[in-house]
Every structure is written in structure tokens, then in C-alpha cells.
PDB file of C-alpha atoms in Angstrom:
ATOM      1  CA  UNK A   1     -33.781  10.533 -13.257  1.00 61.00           C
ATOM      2  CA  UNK A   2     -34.417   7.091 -14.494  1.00 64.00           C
ATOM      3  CA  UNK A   3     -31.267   6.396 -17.093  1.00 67.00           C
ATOM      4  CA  UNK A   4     -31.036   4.087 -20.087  1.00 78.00           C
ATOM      5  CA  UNK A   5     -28.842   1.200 -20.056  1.00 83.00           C
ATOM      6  CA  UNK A   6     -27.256   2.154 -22.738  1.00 87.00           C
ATOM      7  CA  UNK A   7     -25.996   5.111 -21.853  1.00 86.00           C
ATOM      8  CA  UNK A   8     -24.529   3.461 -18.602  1.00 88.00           C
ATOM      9  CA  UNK A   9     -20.847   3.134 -20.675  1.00 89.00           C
ATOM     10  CA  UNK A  10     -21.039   7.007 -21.036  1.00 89.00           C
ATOM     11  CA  UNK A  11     -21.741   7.835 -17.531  1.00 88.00           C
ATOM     12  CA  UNK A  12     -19.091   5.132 -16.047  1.00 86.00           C
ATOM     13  CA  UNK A  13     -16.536   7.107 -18.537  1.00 86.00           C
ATOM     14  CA  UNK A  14     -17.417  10.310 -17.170  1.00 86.00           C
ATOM     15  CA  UNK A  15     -17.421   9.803 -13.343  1.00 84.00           C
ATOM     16  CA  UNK A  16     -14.560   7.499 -13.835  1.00 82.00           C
ATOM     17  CA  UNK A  17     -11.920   8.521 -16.007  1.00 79.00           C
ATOM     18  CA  UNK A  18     -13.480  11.956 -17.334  1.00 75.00           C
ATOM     19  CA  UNK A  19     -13.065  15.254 -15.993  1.00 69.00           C
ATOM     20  CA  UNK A  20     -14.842  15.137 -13.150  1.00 66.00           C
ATOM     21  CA  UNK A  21     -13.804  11.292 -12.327  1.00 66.00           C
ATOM     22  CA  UNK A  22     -10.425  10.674 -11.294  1.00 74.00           C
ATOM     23  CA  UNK A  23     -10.341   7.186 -10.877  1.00 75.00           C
ATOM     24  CA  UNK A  24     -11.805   7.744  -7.311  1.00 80.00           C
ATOM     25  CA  UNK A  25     -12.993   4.165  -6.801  1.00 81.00           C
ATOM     26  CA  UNK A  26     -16.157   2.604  -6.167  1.00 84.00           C
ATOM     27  CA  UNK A  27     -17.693   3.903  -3.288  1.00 89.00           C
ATOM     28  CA  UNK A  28     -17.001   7.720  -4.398  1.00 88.00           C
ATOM     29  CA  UNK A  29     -18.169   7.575  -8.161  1.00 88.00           C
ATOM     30  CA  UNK A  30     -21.599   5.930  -6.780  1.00 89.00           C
ATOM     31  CA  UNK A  31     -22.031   8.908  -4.511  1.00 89.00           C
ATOM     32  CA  UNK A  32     -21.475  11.089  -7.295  1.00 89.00           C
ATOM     33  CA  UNK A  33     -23.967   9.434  -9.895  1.00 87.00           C
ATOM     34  CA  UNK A  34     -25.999   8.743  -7.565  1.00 88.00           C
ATOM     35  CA  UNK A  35     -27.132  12.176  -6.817  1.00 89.00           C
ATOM     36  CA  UNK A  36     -28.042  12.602 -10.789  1.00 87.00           C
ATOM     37  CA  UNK A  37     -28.651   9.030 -12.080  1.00 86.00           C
ATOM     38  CA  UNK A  38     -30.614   5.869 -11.424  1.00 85.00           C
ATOM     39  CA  UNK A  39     -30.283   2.573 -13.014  1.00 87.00           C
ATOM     40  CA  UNK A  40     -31.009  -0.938 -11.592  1.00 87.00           C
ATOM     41  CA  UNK A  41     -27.703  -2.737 -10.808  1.00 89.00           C
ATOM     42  CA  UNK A  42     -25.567   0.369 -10.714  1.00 89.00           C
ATOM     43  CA  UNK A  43     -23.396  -0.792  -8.113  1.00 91.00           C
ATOM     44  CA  UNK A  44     -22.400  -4.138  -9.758  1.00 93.00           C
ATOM     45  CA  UNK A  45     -21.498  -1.978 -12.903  1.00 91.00           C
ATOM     46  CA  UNK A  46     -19.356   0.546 -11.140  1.00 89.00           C
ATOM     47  CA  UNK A  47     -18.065  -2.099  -9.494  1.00 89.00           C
ATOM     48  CA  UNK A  48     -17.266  -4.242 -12.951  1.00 90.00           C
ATOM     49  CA  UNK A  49     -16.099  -0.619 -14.625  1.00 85.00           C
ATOM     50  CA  UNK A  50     -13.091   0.204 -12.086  1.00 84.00           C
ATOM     51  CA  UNK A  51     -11.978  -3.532 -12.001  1.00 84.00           C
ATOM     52  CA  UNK A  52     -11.731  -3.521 -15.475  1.00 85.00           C
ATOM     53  CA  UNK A  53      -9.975  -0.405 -15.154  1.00 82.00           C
ATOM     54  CA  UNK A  54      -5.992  -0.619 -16.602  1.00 79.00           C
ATOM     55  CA  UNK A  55      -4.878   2.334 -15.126  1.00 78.00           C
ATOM     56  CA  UNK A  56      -6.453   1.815 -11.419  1.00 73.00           C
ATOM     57  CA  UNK A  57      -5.320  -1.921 -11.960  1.00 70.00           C
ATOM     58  CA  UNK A  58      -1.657  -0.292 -12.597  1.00 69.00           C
ATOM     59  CA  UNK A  59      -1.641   1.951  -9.523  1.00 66.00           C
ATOM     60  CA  UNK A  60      -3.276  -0.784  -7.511  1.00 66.00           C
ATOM     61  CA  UNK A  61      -0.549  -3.208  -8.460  1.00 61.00           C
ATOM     62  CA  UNK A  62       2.230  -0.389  -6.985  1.00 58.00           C
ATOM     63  CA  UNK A  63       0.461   0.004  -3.799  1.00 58.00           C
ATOM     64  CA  UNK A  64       2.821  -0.906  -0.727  1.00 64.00           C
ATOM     65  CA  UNK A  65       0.918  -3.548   1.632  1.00 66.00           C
ATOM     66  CA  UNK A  66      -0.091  -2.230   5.162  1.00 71.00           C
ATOM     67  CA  UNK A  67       2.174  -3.286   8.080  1.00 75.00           C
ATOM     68  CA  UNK A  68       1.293  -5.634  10.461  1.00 77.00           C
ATOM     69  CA  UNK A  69       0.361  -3.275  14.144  1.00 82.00           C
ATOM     70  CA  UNK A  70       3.462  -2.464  16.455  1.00 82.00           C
ATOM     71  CA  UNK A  71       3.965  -5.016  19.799  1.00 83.00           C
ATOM     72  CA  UNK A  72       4.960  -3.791  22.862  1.00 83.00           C
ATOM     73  CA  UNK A  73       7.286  -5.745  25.132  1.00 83.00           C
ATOM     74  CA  UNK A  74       7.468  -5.002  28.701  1.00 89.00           C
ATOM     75  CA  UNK A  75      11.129  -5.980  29.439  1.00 91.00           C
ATOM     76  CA  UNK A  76      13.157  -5.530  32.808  1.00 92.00           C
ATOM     77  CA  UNK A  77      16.134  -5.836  32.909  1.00 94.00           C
ATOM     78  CA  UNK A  78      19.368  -5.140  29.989  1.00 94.00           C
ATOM     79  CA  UNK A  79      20.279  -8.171  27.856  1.00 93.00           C
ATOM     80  CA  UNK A  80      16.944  -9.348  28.804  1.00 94.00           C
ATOM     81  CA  UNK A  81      15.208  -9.169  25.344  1.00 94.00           C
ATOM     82  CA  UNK A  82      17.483  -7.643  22.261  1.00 94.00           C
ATOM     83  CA  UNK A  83      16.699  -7.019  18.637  1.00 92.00           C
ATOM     84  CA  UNK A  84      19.231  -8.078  15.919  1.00 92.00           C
ATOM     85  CA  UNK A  85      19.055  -7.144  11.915  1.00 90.00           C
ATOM     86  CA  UNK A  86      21.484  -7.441   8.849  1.00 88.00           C
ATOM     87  CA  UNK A  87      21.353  -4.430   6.449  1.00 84.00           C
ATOM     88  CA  UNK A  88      22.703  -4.561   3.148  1.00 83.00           C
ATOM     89  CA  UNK A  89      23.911  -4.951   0.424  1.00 86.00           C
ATOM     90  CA  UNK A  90      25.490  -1.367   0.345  1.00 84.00           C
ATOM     91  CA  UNK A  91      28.725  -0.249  -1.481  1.00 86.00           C
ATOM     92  CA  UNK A  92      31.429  -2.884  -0.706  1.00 85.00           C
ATOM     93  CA  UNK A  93      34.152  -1.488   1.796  1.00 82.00           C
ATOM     94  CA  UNK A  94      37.889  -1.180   2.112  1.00 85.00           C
ATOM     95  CA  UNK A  95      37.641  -4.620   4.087  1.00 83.00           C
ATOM     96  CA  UNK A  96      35.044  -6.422   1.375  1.00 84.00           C
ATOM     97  CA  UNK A  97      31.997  -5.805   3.599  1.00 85.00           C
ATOM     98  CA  UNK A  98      28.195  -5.395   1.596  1.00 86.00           C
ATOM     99  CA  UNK A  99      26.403  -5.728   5.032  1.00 89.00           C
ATOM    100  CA  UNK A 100      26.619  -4.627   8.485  1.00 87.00           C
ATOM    101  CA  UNK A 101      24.170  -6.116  11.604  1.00 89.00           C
ATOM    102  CA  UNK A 102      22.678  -4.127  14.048  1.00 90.00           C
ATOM    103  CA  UNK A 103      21.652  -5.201  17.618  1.00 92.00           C
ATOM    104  CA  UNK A 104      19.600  -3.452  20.102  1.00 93.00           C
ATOM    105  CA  UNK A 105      18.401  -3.763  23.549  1.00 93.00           C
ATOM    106  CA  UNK A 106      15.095  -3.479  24.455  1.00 91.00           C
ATOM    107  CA  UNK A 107      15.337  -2.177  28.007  1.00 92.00           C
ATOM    108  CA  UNK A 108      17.828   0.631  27.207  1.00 91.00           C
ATOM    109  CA  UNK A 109      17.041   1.120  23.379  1.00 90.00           C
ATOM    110  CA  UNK A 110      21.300   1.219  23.049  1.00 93.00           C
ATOM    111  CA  UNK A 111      22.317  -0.019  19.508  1.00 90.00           C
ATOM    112  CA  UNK A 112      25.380  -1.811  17.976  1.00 91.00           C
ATOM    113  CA  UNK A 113      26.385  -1.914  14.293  1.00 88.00           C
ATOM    114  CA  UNK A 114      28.986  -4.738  13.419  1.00 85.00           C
ATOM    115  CA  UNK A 115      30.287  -5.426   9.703  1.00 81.00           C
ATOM    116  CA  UNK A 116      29.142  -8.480   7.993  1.00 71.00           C
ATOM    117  CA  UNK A 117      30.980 -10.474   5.366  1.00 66.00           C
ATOM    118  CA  UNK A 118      30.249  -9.602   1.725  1.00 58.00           C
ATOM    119  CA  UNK A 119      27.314 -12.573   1.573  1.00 61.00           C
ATOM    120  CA  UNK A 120      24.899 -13.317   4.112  1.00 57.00           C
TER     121      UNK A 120
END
């Protein structure tokens, strides 16, 4: 079915943010219209209607960023490669410590925690 233009608003509201939207995102609300609707340029204005979108921009905005892939480090030997890391700041200890440092070896995955000062 061949839509009017200016009905587009209605159908972008529906799809999107209506009942049967969701705030999917692009790719999924153009599968859905697509199987009722036709319009020329109705990618660029699905496209235009979720980035103009407040609360996708909100939940975009909260998204944690992807993590870089895992390396692998063939090591042979203890003491050969080690890992080290300051946690904090945490409650303050009896001693005035807010952060402790961990190091680990790579060969034997055995772990150390030390207390840090109260800055680092």
C-alpha cells in the first residue's frame, strides 16, 4: 500500500513509541512497516524519527561501551610477566587505608593484595 506523506508522523508514532513499537530501533521498525506500508525515503525518516527520539537518546546515553577483546600471553616461567592494580577508594581502615593493590602472576595465576595509603 502506497502511503501519504502525511500520514508518515502517525505511522513513525505507532511502530516507534506506540503499542506495538517499543523503541526497537531502526532496522526493526522498517521490517515492521515495511510489510504494511510504502513511502519513498522511508528509511531516511525512520532513521531521522529514532534520532530525534528523547527517550532512545536517554537510554543510548546510559549504555556501557563494549570492551576492547581479551589478549592472551604465552608466559614461561613465574615472575616472568605479572599483573598489578590499585582498587579503591573503599571504607577507610583502622590503619587510614582507602586502597589496596593487587598483583598477579601470569604463569601461576597466584595473587597478592597489599594496602595502599589513603591517596593514590
Amino acid at each position: 500500500m502506497v502511503f501519504p506523506k502525511a500520514k508518515v508522523p502517525d505511522v513513525l508514532q505507532l511502530y516507534h513509541s506506540g503499542c506495538s513499537g517499543g523503541h526497537l530501533g531502526v532496522k526493526r521498525i522498517l521490517l515492521k512497516i515495511r510489510e504494511r506500508f510504502y513511502w519513498v525515503h522511508c528509511r531516511d525518516d525512520v532513521e531521522d524519527w529514532c534520532r530525534k527520539c528523547t527517550s532512545c537518546a536517554a537510554v543510548k546515553g546510559l549504555q556501557i561501551r563494549s570492551r576492547s577483546a581479551l589478549k592472551s600471553y604465552n608466559v614461561g616461567a613465574p615472575l616472568e610477566r605479572i599483573a598489578i592494580d590499585v582498587a579503591g577508594p573503599f571504607l577507610e581502615s583502622e590503619s587510614g587505608n582507602k586502597y589496596f593493590m593487587v598483583v598477579m602472576d601470569y604463569f601461576t595465576k597466584c595473587f597478592t593484595k597489599t594496602d595502599g595509603p589513603a591517596n593514590v
